[in-house]
Amino acid sequence: MSVLKSPPDSVGRPHSVERAERAKALPCIECPVKAQNVCQPLDEKRQRELYDTGKQQTWDRGQILFRAVDPAGPIFKIVSGIVAVSKRLPDGRRQILDFFFAGEICGYLERDGHYSFEGEAMTRVKTCSFNRAKFNAFATAHDDVSEVVRSTLAWKLESVSRHMAVLGQLTASERVATFLCRLSSHCEKQDVPIRKLALPMTGAEIADYLGIRLETVSRSLSELKQRKIIDLGEDIVVVLDPARLAELSGPDLLR
Amino acid sequence: MSVLKSPPDSVGRPHSVERAERAKALPCIECPVKAQNVCQPLDEKRQRELYDTGKQQTWDRGQILFRAVDPAGPIFKIVSGIVAVSKRLPDGRRQILDFFFAGEICGYLERDGHYSFEGEAMTRVKTCSFNRAKFNAFATAHDDVSEVVRSTLAWKLESVSRHMAVLGQLTASERVATFLCRLSSHCEKQDVPIRKLALPMTGAEIADYLGIRLETVSRSLSELKQRKIIDLGEDIVVVLDPARLAELSGPDLLR
DNA sequence: CGTTGGGTTGAGCTTGTTCAACCACCGTGG
DNA sequence: CCACGGTGGTTGAACAAGCTCAACCCAACG
């Protein structure tokens, strides 16, 4: 298997676990996200069956997992790390539609044989990459799995709709505050319940997610710091006053 | 069955078809949207079974089918007319998330026992209103139906995501142009293939959908008229130059 | 030690908002 | 029959939020 040179903009083949190695043991046993999403209802037998439809991959920050022009290939369950899914406009503008965290599935949506959007690793990312046809067949064959797919879609549709209201109605500073609240509530749910937030994405990426310029993001953050609501460190935000932050995010558009 | 007085803001009970009357004949036979969405795979027996989980209703323009504060009640398949689904912010701002047309299902999304959003009739609307629990049971019992639910969700998720890019990245005039293109391509698909578009919603509603002020909508439309790209009539838009309109909507965010 | 990528900050400008006046249309009631 | 108020649309002028462009800083890295 020859390794291709990385095309210009930092796309490249990820490191794959070899078939032979896979046969040895089922890594799912130790998988940090085995209890999440489609894997949640699976016993060991079915887990192995699903695992055999895919392979594990590791991606470096900035690598593209899938592009909107590519024919729809595998779907990706994120084992660790963060993936940004975005829509690019021909003139260079882009809208980051959502950030996907460990346990979530991305690259699922397709449109006449192509990925609908683009997925990019915001950090080092580990994925289980399932063959699309086999995954769909697996889901069709198992009612509980397809129920998980359905509820995941419904949940995503809701959270994306909510973010639409952010883009359509909120001011720049409200958007930034909302973003921090969302990050914070996400961390509370799985990570340390501390109010030190790691910011794994750059200002430009936050800007593309919030539909504003990166300078505006920076200014809003500075203003929040000025007002002693947050403190800024190295790729870190410390929330000093969660209550006031929530106020500033205006309405309840969290999650 | 007593009819309640309409609460302040034009909510009211719709006119329902009585049970006795329903028993007579299955109106689905003549239903204009019997081939769409969840009804599409049904033979007459299953169609009757589904129909019996709900009832037909008619709503006047401006009536609220469901509110975000209401406990999640029925889900609505639209037989005719247009419904706007929106998210309201406490301070009066609102984002219209999507317009639902004949054949589509709305009021489906729920969050801890309540409707996620709000649905309002933009025109006179006929619905089949299915009991939620019974509908879900019906879907669970029939693989082909739940497959339709899944694919509808995936499709909606995609189109909502696409609209996010509109809100996050496009200028006001691009948004308006995009909106007209979307309307136009929708009409092409089912109605007369003519380029006279009926505008069933007010400027304020278009504004809430596009995340701009109604004055801005009006100005953009006037400018398009000035440039001989469209013509404006009574609640009607005539597309004079579809190609240039598509250009102005910037990138391909249609549908 | 120079380069590169990301972040901050300022000054001027543009887009879209805000506020207001005005008009056309329509249904209602004196 | 016309006066009236209510709704929805148009247009203008002043204003402000956010964008653009640019300079500058800092840390990482070859």
Coordinates of C-alpha atoms (C1' of nucleotides) in Angstrom, one line a residue:
Chain A
M1 CA 0.0 0.0 0.0
S2 CA 1.7 3.1 -1.2
V3 CA 1.4 6.3 0.7
L4 CA 0.4 9.3 -1.4
K5 CA 2.2 12.7 -1.0
S6 CA 0.0 15.1 0.9
P7 CA -1.8 17.4 -1.6
P8 CA -1.3 21.1 -1.2
D9 CA -3.7 22.0 1.6
S10 CA -2.7 19.6 4.2
V11 CA -4.9 16.7 3.2
G12 CA -3.2 13.4 3.6
R13 CA -3.8 9.8 4.3
P14 CA -4.2 9.1 8.0
H15 CA -2.4 6.2 9.7
S16 CA -4.6 3.1 9.6
V17 CA -4.5 0.1 11.8
E18 CA -3.6 -3.0 9.7
R19 CA -6.0 -5.8 9.2
A20 CA -3.8 -8.4 10.7
E21 CA -3.4 -6.4 13.8
R22 CA -7.1 -5.9 14.1
A23 CA -7.8 -9.5 14.1
K24 CA -5.9 -10.0 17.3
A25 CA -8.2 -8.1 19.8
L26 CA -11.3 -6.0 19.7
P27 CA -10.1 -2.5 20.6
C28 CA -13.7 -1.5 21.3
I29 CA -13.4 -3.1 24.8
E30 CA -11.2 -0.2 25.8
C31 CA -12.8 2.4 23.6
P32 CA -13.6 5.6 25.5
V33 CA -16.8 6.1 23.4
K34 CA -18.1 2.5 23.3
A35 CA -21.1 3.6 25.3
Q36 CA -22.0 6.4 23.0
N37 CA -24.1 6.6 19.9
V38 CA -24.5 3.6 17.6
C39 CA -22.2 1.4 19.7
Q40 CA -24.2 2.0 22.9
P41 CA -26.7 -0.9 22.4
L42 CA -24.2 -3.4 21.1
D43 CA -23.1 -6.6 22.9
E44 CA -19.6 -7.9 22.1
K45 CA -20.7 -10.0 19.2
R46 CA -22.5 -7.2 17.4
Q47 CA -19.8 -4.8 18.3
R48 CA -17.3 -7.0 16.6
E49 CA -19.6 -7.2 13.6
L50 CA -19.8 -3.5 13.3
Y51 CA -16.1 -3.0 14.0
D52 CA -15.3 -5.3 11.1
T53 CA -17.0 -2.9 8.7
G54 CA -14.4 -0.3 9.3
K55 CA -11.0 0.6 10.6
Q56 CA -9.4 2.9 13.1
Q57 CA -7.7 6.0 11.8
T58 CA -5.7 8.9 13.3
W59 CA -5.7 12.4 11.9
D60 CA -3.5 15.4 12.6
R61 CA -4.8 18.8 13.2
G62 CA -5.8 20.4 9.9
Q63 CA -6.3 17.2 8.0
I64 CA -9.4 16.9 6.0
L65 CA -11.5 13.8 6.7
F66 CA -13.8 14.4 3.8
R67 CA -14.6 17.0 1.3
A68 CA -17.9 18.1 -0.3
V69 CA -16.6 17.3 -3.7
D70 CA -15.5 13.7 -2.8
P71 CA -17.8 10.9 -3.6
A72 CA -19.4 9.8 -0.3
G73 CA -17.0 7.4 1.3
P74 CA -16.9 6.2 4.9
I75 CA -18.7 7.7 7.8
F76 CA -16.7 8.6 10.9
K77 CA -17.3 7.9 14.5
I78 CA -15.0 10.2 16.5
V79 CA -13.1 8.3 19.2
S80 CA -11.2 11.3 20.4
G81 CA -10.6 14.9 19.3
I82 CA -12.8 17.5 17.6
V83 CA -13.9 17.7 14.0
A84 CA -15.3 20.9 12.3
V85 CA -17.9 20.3 9.7
S86 CA -18.3 23.2 7.3
K87 CA -19.8 24.4 4.0
R88 CA -17.4 26.3 1.7
L89 CA -18.5 29.0 -0.7
P90 CA -16.7 29.2 -4.0
D91 CA -15.3 32.6 -3.2
G92 CA -13.5 31.4 0.0
R93 CA -16.0 32.2 2.6
R94 CA -17.0 29.3 4.7
Q95 CA -19.5 28.5 7.4
I96 CA -18.6 26.0 10.1
L97 CA -21.8 24.3 10.7
D98 CA -20.9 22.4 13.8
F99 CA -18.1 21.0 15.9
F100 CA -18.3 17.3 16.5
F101 CA -16.8 15.9 19.7
A102 CA -15.8 12.4 20.8
G103 CA -18.6 9.9 20.5
E104 CA -20.3 11.7 17.7
I105 CA -20.7 10.6 14.1
C106 CA -19.8 12.9 11.1
G107 CA -19.6 12.6 7.4
Y108 CA -23.0 10.9 7.4
L109 CA -24.9 13.3 5.3
E110 CA -24.6 12.9 1.5
R111 CA -26.1 14.4 -1.6
D112 CA -26.3 12.6 -4.9
G113 CA -23.3 10.5 -4.1
H114 CA -21.1 13.1 -2.6
Y115 CA -20.5 14.2 1.0
S116 CA -22.8 17.2 1.7
F117 CA -20.1 19.1 3.6
E118 CA -16.5 19.1 4.6
G119 CA -14.9 17.7 7.7
E120 CA -11.6 18.9 9.2
A121 CA -9.7 17.8 12.2
M122 CA -9.4 20.7 14.7
T123 CA -7.1 18.6 17.0
R124 CA -5.5 15.3 16.7
V125 CA -8.4 13.0 16.0
K126 CA -9.0 9.3 16.3
T127 CA -11.9 7.8 14.3
C128 CA -13.6 4.6 13.6
S129 CA -14.3 4.8 9.9
F130 CA -17.1 2.6 8.8
N131 CA -17.8 1.6 5.2
R132 CA -21.0 3.5 4.4
A133 CA -22.9 0.7 2.6
K134 CA -22.0 -1.8 5.3
F135 CA -22.9 0.6 8.1
N136 CA -26.3 1.3 6.5
A137 CA -26.9 -2.3 6.1
F138 CA -25.9 -2.9 9.7
A139 CA -28.3 -0.2 10.9
T140 CA -31.1 -1.5 8.8
A141 CA -30.6 -5.0 10.2
H142 CA -30.7 -3.8 13.8
D143 CA -33.7 -1.9 15.0
D144 CA -32.0 -0.5 18.1
V145 CA -29.1 0.8 16.1
S146 CA -31.4 2.5 13.5
E147 CA -33.3 4.0 16.4
V148 CA -30.1 5.5 17.6
V149 CA -29.4 6.9 14.2
R150 CA -32.9 8.4 14.1
S151 CA -32.6 10.0 17.5
T152 CA -29.1 11.4 16.7
L153 CA -30.4 13.0 13.6
A154 CA -33.3 14.5 15.4
W155 CA -31.0 15.8 18.1
K156 CA -28.6 17.3 15.6
L157 CA -31.4 18.9 13.6
E158 CA -32.5 20.6 16.8
S159 CA -29.2 21.9 17.8
V160 CA -28.4 23.1 14.3
S161 CA -31.7 24.9 14.2
R162 CA -30.9 26.5 17.5
H163 CA -27.6 27.7 16.1
M164 CA -29.4 29.2 13.2
A165 CA -31.2 31.5 15.6
V166 CA -27.8 32.5 16.9
L167 CA -26.6 33.4 13.4
G168 CA -29.8 35.1 12.4
Q169 CA -30.6 37.1 15.5
L170 CA -27.8 37.6 18.0
T171 CA -25.2 40.5 18.1
A172 CA -21.5 39.7 17.9
S173 CA -20.9 39.8 21.6
E174 CA -24.0 37.7 22.3
R175 CA -22.7 35.1 19.8
V176 CA -19.3 34.9 21.5
A177 CA -20.9 34.6 25.0
T178 CA -23.2 31.9 23.7
F179 CA -20.3 30.1 22.2
L180 CA -18.4 30.1 25.5
C181 CA -21.5 28.9 27.4
R182 CA -21.9 26.1 25.0
L183 CA -18.3 25.1 25.3
S184 CA -18.5 25.3 29.1
S185 CA -21.7 23.3 29.3
H186 CA -20.1 20.7 27.1
C187 CA -17.1 20.4 29.3
E188 CA -19.2 20.2 32.4
K189 CA -20.9 17.2 30.9
Q190 CA -17.9 15.0 30.2
D191 CA -14.7 16.5 31.3
V192 CA -13.4 18.1 34.4
P193 CA -16.2 20.2 36.0
I194 CA -13.8 23.1 36.1
R195 CA -14.4 26.4 34.6
K196 CA -11.1 26.5 32.7
L197 CA -12.0 26.0 29.1
A198 CA -9.5 24.8 26.6
L199 CA -10.0 26.5 23.3
P200 CA -9.0 23.9 20.8
M201 CA -9.8 26.0 17.8
T202 CA -8.3 29.2 16.4
G203 CA -10.0 32.6 16.4
A204 CA -10.6 32.3 12.7
E205 CA -12.4 29.0 13.2
I206 CA -14.6 30.5 16.0
A207 CA -15.3 33.4 13.6
D208 CA -16.4 31.1 10.8
Y209 CA -18.6 29.2 13.2
L210 CA -20.3 32.4 14.6
G211 CA -20.6 34.2 11.3
I212 CA -18.4 37.1 12.3
R213 CA -14.8 38.2 11.6
L214 CA -11.9 37.0 13.7
E215 CA -11.1 40.6 14.7
T216 CA -14.6 40.8 16.1
V217 CA -14.2 37.6 18.1
S218 CA -11.0 39.0 19.5
R219 CA -12.6 42.3 20.4
S220 CA -15.5 40.6 22.1
L221 CA -13.3 38.4 24.1
S222 CA -11.2 41.3 25.2
E223 CA -14.3 43.2 26.2
L224 CA -15.4 40.2 28.3
K225 CA -12.0 40.1 30.0
Q226 CA -12.2 43.9 30.6
R227 CA -15.5 43.3 32.4
K228 CA -13.9 40.6 34.6
I229 CA -16.4 38.1 33.2
I230 CA -13.7 35.8 31.8
D231 CA -9.9 35.7 31.9
L232 CA -7.7 34.8 28.9
G233 CA -4.7 32.6 28.9
E234 CA -2.7 30.4 26.5
D235 CA -5.5 28.8 24.4
I236 CA -7.5 28.9 27.5
V237 CA -10.5 30.8 28.8
V238 CA -11.3 31.0 32.5
V239 CA -14.9 31.7 33.2
L240 CA -15.0 34.0 36.2
D241 CA -18.7 34.8 36.2
P242 CA -20.8 32.1 34.6
A243 CA -24.0 33.8 35.6
R244 CA -23.2 37.1 33.9
L245 CA -21.8 35.2 30.9
A246 CA -25.1 33.4 30.5
E247 CA -27.0 36.7 30.8
L248 CA -24.9 38.2 28.0
S249 CA -25.6 35.3 25.7
G250 CA -29.0 36.8 25.7
P251 CA -31.6 34.2 25.4
D252 CA -31.4 30.5 26.1
L253 CA -29.8 29.3 22.9
L254 CA -27.4 27.0 24.7
R255 CA -26.4 23.5 23.8
Chain B
M1 CA -67.2 19.1 22.6
S2 CA -67.0 22.7 23.5
V3 CA -65.2 25.2 21.4
L4 CA -62.7 27.4 23.4
K5 CA -62.5 31.2 22.9
S6 CA -59.4 32.1 20.9
P7 CA -56.6 33.2 23.2
P8 CA -55.2 36.7 22.6
D9 CA -52.7 36.3 19.8
S10 CA -54.8 34.6 17.3
V11 CA -54.4 31.0 18.6
G12 CA -57.5 29.0 18.4
R13 CA -58.8 25.6 18.0
P14 CA -59.0 24.5 14.4
H15 CA -62.0 22.9 12.8
S16 CA -61.8 19.1 13.2
V17 CA -63.5 16.4 11.2
E18 CA -65.7 14.4 13.5
R19 CA -65.1 10.8 14.4
A20 CA -68.4 9.6 13.0
E21 CA -67.8 11.3 9.7
R22 CA -64.3 9.8 9.5
A23 CA -65.6 6.3 9.8
K24 CA -67.5 6.6 6.6
A25 CA -64.6 6.9 4.0
L26 CA -60.9 7.2 4.0
P27 CA -60.1 10.7 2.8
C28 CA -56.5 9.6 2.1
I29 CA -57.7 8.2 -1.2
E30 CA -58.2 11.7 -2.5
C31 CA -55.4 13.3 -0.5
P32 CA -53.1 15.4 -2.6
V33 CA -50.0 14.4 -0.5
K34 CA -50.8 10.7 -0.1
A35 CA -47.7 9.9 -2.2
Q36 CA -45.4 12.0 0.0
N37 CA -43.4 11.3 3.1
V38 CA -44.6 8.7 5.6
C39 CA -47.7 7.9 3.6
Q40 CA -45.8 7.1 0.5
P41 CA -45.0 3.4 1.2
L42 CA -48.5 2.6 2.6
D43 CA -51.1 0.4 1.1
E44 CA -54.7 1.1 1.9
K45 CA -54.9 -1.1 5.0
R46 CA -51.9 0.5 6.6
Q47 CA -53.0 3.9 5.4
R48 CA -56.2 3.5 7.3
E49 CA -54.3 2.3 10.3
L50 CA -52.2 5.5 10.3
Y51 CA -55.1 7.7 9.6
D52 CA -56.9 6.4 12.6
T53 CA -54.1 7.6 14.9
G54 CA -55.0 11.2 14.0
K55 CA -57.5 13.6 12.5
Q56 CA -57.7 16.3 9.9
Q57 CA -57.6 19.9 10.9
T58 CA -57.9 23.3 9.1
W59 CA -56.0 26.3 10.3
D60 CA -56.4 30.0 9.3
R61 CA -53.5 32.2 8.4
G62 CA -51.8 33.3 11.6
Q63 CA -52.9 30.5 13.8
I64 CA -50.4 28.7 15.9
L65 CA -50.3 24.9 15.4
F66 CA -47.9 24.4 18.3
R67 CA -45.8 26.5 20.7
A68 CA -42.4 25.8 22.2
V69 CA -43.8 26.0 25.7
D70 CA -46.6 23.5 25.0
P71 CA -46.1 19.9 26.1
A72 CA -45.4 18.0 22.9
G73 CA -48.7 17.1 21.4
P74 CA -49.5 15.8 17.9
I75 CA -47.2 15.9 14.9
F76 CA -48.6 17.5 11.8
K77 CA -48.4 16.4 8.2
I78 CA -49.3 19.3 6.0
V79 CA -51.9 18.5 3.4
S80 CA -52.0 22.0 1.9
G81 CA -50.7 25.4 2.8
I82 CA -47.5 26.6 4.4
V83 CA -46.3 26.5 8.0
A84 CA -43.4 28.6 9.4
V85 CA -41.4 26.9 12.2
S86 CA -39.5 29.4 14.3
K87 CA -37.5 29.9 17.5
R88 CA -38.6 32.9 19.6
L89 CA -36.2 34.8 21.8
P90 CA -37.6 36.2 25.1
D91 CA -37.1 39.8 24.0
G92 CA -39.3 39.4 20.9
R93 CA -36.7 38.6 18.3
R94 CA -37.5 35.4 16.4
Q95 CA -35.8 33.3 13.8
I96 CA -37.9 31.5 11.3
L97 CA -36.0 28.2 10.9
D98 CA -37.9 26.8 7.9
F99 CA -41.0 27.0 5.9
F100 CA -42.8 23.7 5.6
F101 CA -44.9 23.0 2.5
A102 CA -47.6 20.5 1.6
G103 CA -46.4 16.9 2.1
E104 CA -43.9 17.8 4.8
I105 CA -44.1 17.0 8.5
C106 CA -43.6 19.5 11.3
G107 CA -43.9 19.7 15.0
Y108 CA -41.9 16.5 15.2
L109 CA -38.9 17.7 17.2
E110 CA -39.4 17.8 20.9
R111 CA -37.2 18.5 23.9
D112 CA -37.9 17.1 27.4
G113 CA -41.6 16.8 26.7
H114 CA -42.2 20.0 24.9
Y115 CA -42.2 21.1 21.3
S116 CA -38.7 22.4 20.4
F117 CA -40.0 25.2 18.3
E118 CA -43.2 27.0 17.3
G119 CA -45.3 26.4 14.2
E120 CA -47.5 29.1 12.6
A121 CA -49.8 28.9 9.6
M122 CA -48.7 31.3 6.9
T123 CA -51.7 30.6 4.8
R124 CA -54.8 28.6 5.3
V125 CA -53.5 25.2 6.2
K126 CA -54.9 21.7 6.2
T127 CA -53.1 19.1 8.3
C128 CA -53.3 15.5 9.3
S129 CA -52.5 15.6 13.0
F130 CA -51.2 12.4 14.3
N131 CA -51.1 11.4 17.9
R132 CA -47.3 11.4 18.7
A133 CA -47.1 8.2 20.7
K134 CA -49.2 6.3 18.2
F135 CA -47.3 7.7 15.3
N136 CA -44.0 6.7 16.8
A137 CA -45.3 3.2 17.5
F138 CA -46.5 3.0 14.0
A139 CA -43.1 4.0 12.7
T140 CA -41.4 1.6 14.9
A141 CA -43.6 -1.2 13.7
H142 CA -43.0 -0.6 10.0
D143 CA -39.4 -0.6 8.7
D144 CA -40.2 1.3 5.6
V145 CA -42.0 4.1 7.4
S146 CA -39.1 4.5 9.9
E147 CA -36.8 4.6 6.9
V148 CA -38.8 7.5 5.5
V149 CA -38.6 9.3 8.9
R150 CA -34.8 8.8 8.9
S151 CA -34.3 10.0 5.4
T152 CA -36.6 13.0 6.0
L153 CA -34.6 14.0 9.0
A154 CA -31.3 13.6 7.2
W155 CA -32.7 15.8 4.3
K156 CA -33.9 18.4 6.7
L157 CA -30.7 18.5 8.6
E158 CA -28.9 19.1 5.3
S159 CA -31.2 21.9 4.1
V160 CA -31.1 23.6 7.5
S161 CA -27.3 23.4 7.5
R162 CA -27.3 25.0 4.1
H163 CA -29.5 27.8 5.3
M164 CA -27.0 28.3 8.2
A165 CA -24.4 29.2 5.6
V166 CA -26.8 31.8 4.2
L167 CA -27.3 33.4 7.6
G168 CA -23.7 33.3 8.5
Q169 CA -22.0 34.3 5.3
L170 CA -24.2 36.1 2.8
T171 CA -24.9 39.8 2.4
A172 CA -28.5 41.1 2.6
S173 CA -29.0 41.2 -1.1
E174 CA -27.5 37.7 -1.6
R175 CA -29.9 36.4 1.0
V176 CA -32.9 37.9 -0.7
A177 CA -31.8 36.6 -4.1
T178 CA -31.2 33.1 -2.6
F179 CA -34.6 33.2 -1.1
L180 CA -36.2 34.0 -4.4
C181 CA -34.3 31.2 -6.1
R182 CA -35.3 28.7 -3.5
L183 CA -38.9 29.7 -3.8
S184 CA -38.7 29.5 -7.5
S185 CA -37.1 26.1 -7.6
H186 CA -39.7 24.9 -5.2
C187 CA -42.5 26.1 -7.5
E188 CA -40.9 24.5 -10.5
K189 CA -40.9 21.2 -8.7
Q190 CA -44.6 21.0 -8.0
D191 CA -46.6 23.9 -9.2
V192 CA -46.9 25.7 -12.5
P193 CA -43.5 25.9 -14.1
I194 CA -44.1 29.6 -14.5
R195 CA -41.8 32.3 -13.2
K196 CA -44.6 34.2 -11.4
L197 CA -43.9 33.5 -7.8
A198 CA -46.7 33.9 -5.2
L199 CA -45.2 35.4 -2.0
P200 CA -47.4 33.8 0.6
M201 CA -45.5 35.5 3.5
T202 CA -45.2 39.1 4.5
G203 CA -42.0 41.1 4.4
A204 CA -41.6 40.8 8.1
E205 CA -41.6 37.0 7.9
I206 CA -39.1 36.9 5.1
A207 CA -37.0 39.2 7.2
D208 CA -37.2 36.8 10.2
Y209 CA -36.3 34.0 7.9
L210 CA -33.3 35.7 6.4
G211 CA -32.0 37.3 9.6
I212 CA -32.4 40.9 8.4
R213 CA -34.8 43.7 8.9
L214 CA -38.0 44.0 6.8
E215 CA -36.8 47.4 5.5
T216 CA -33.7 45.7 4.2
V217 CA -35.8 43.1 2.5
S218 CA -37.9 45.8 0.8
R219 CA -34.8 47.7 -0.3
S220 CA -33.2 44.6 -1.8
L221 CA -36.3 43.8 -3.7
S222 CA -36.7 47.3 -5.0
E223 CA -33.1 47.2 -6.1
L224 CA -33.7 43.9 -8.0
K225 CA -36.7 45.5 -9.6
Q226 CA -34.6 48.6 -10.5
R227 CA -32.1 46.3 -12.2
K228 CA -34.8 44.6 -14.2
I229 CA -34.1 41.2 -12.7
I230 CA -37.5 40.9 -11.1
D231 CA -40.8 42.7 -11.3
L232 CA -43.1 43.3 -8.3
G233 CA -46.8 42.9 -8.2
E234 CA -49.5 42.2 -5.7
D235 CA -48.0 39.6 -3.4
I236 CA -46.2 38.4 -6.5
V237 CA -42.7 38.4 -7.8
V238 CA -42.0 37.9 -11.5
V239 CA -38.5 36.6 -12.2
L240 CA -37.4 38.3 -15.3
D241 CA -33.8 37.1 -15.4
P242 CA -33.4 33.8 -13.5
A243 CA -29.7 33.5 -14.5
R244 CA -28.7 36.8 -13.1
L245 CA -30.8 36.2 -10.0
A246 CA -28.9 32.9 -9.5
E247 CA -25.6 34.8 -9.9
L248 CA -26.6 37.3 -7.3
S249 CA -27.5 34.7 -4.8
G250 CA -23.7 34.2 -4.8
P251 CA -22.8 30.6 -4.2
D252 CA -24.9 27.5 -4.7
L253 CA -26.9 27.5 -1.5
L254 CA -30.2 26.7 -3.1
R255 CA -32.8 24.3 -2.0
Chain C
dC1 C1' 17.7 34.5 14.0
dG2 C1' 14.5 35.2 10.6
dT3 C1' 10.0 33.4 9.3
dT4 C1' 5.5 32.0 10.1
dG5 C1' 1.0 31.7 12.3
dG6 C1' -2.1 33.4 15.5
dG7 C1' -3.7 37.1 18.3
dT8 C1' -4.5 42.2 19.5
dT9 C1' -5.7 46.8 18.6
dG10 C1' -6.7 51.1 16.0
dA11 C1' -8.9 54.1 12.3
dG12 C1' -11.9 54.7 8.7
dC13 C1' -15.5 52.9 6.1
dT14 C1' -19.7 50.1 4.6
dT15 C1' -23.6 47.7 5.4
dG16 C1' -27.5 47.3 7.4
dT17 C1' -30.3 49.1 11.3
dT18 C1' -33.3 52.5 13.5
dC19 C1' -36.7 55.8 13.4
dA20 C1' -39.9 58.1 11.0
dA21 C1' -42.9 59.7 7.5
dC22 C1' -45.9 58.4 4.0
dC23 C1' -48.9 55.6 0.9
dA24 C1' -52.1 52.0 -0.7
dC25 C1' -55.4 48.8 0.4
dC26 C1' -59.2 46.9 3.0
dG27 C1' -62.8 45.9 6.1
dT28 C1' -65.8 48.1 9.5
dG29 C1' -69.2 51.1 11.3
dG30 C1' -71.4 55.5 11.6
Chain D
dC1 C1' -71.3 56.1 1.2
dC2 C1' -67.5 57.8 3.2
dA3 C1' -64.6 58.3 7.3
dC4 C1' -61.7 55.6 9.9
dG5 C1' -58.1 52.6 11.8
dG6 C1' -55.2 48.8 11.0
dT7 C1' -51.9 46.3 8.2
dG8 C1' -48.2 45.9 5.1
dG9 C1' -45.0 48.1 2.1
dT10 C1' -41.8 51.9 0.5
dT11 C1' -38.4 55.3 1.1
dG12 C1' -35.3 58.7 3.4
dA13 C1' -31.8 60.3 6.8
dA14 C1' -29.0 59.6 10.7
dC15 C1' -26.6 56.2 13.2
dA16 C1' -24.1 52.2 14.8
dA17 C1' -22.3 47.6 14.6
dG18 C1' -19.2 45.2 12.5
dC19 C1' -16.0 44.9 8.5
dT20 C1' -11.5 46.1 6.2
dC21 C1' -7.0 47.2 6.2
dA22 C1' -3.0 47.7 8.6
dA23 C1' 0.4 47.8 12.1
dC24 C1' 2.2 45.4 15.7
dC25 C1' 3.3 41.7 19.2
dC26 C1' 4.5 37.2 20.7
dA27 C1' 5.7 32.3 20.7
dA28 C1' 7.1 28.4 18.1
dC29 C1' 10.2 26.5 15.1
dG30 C1' 13.6 25.3 11.5

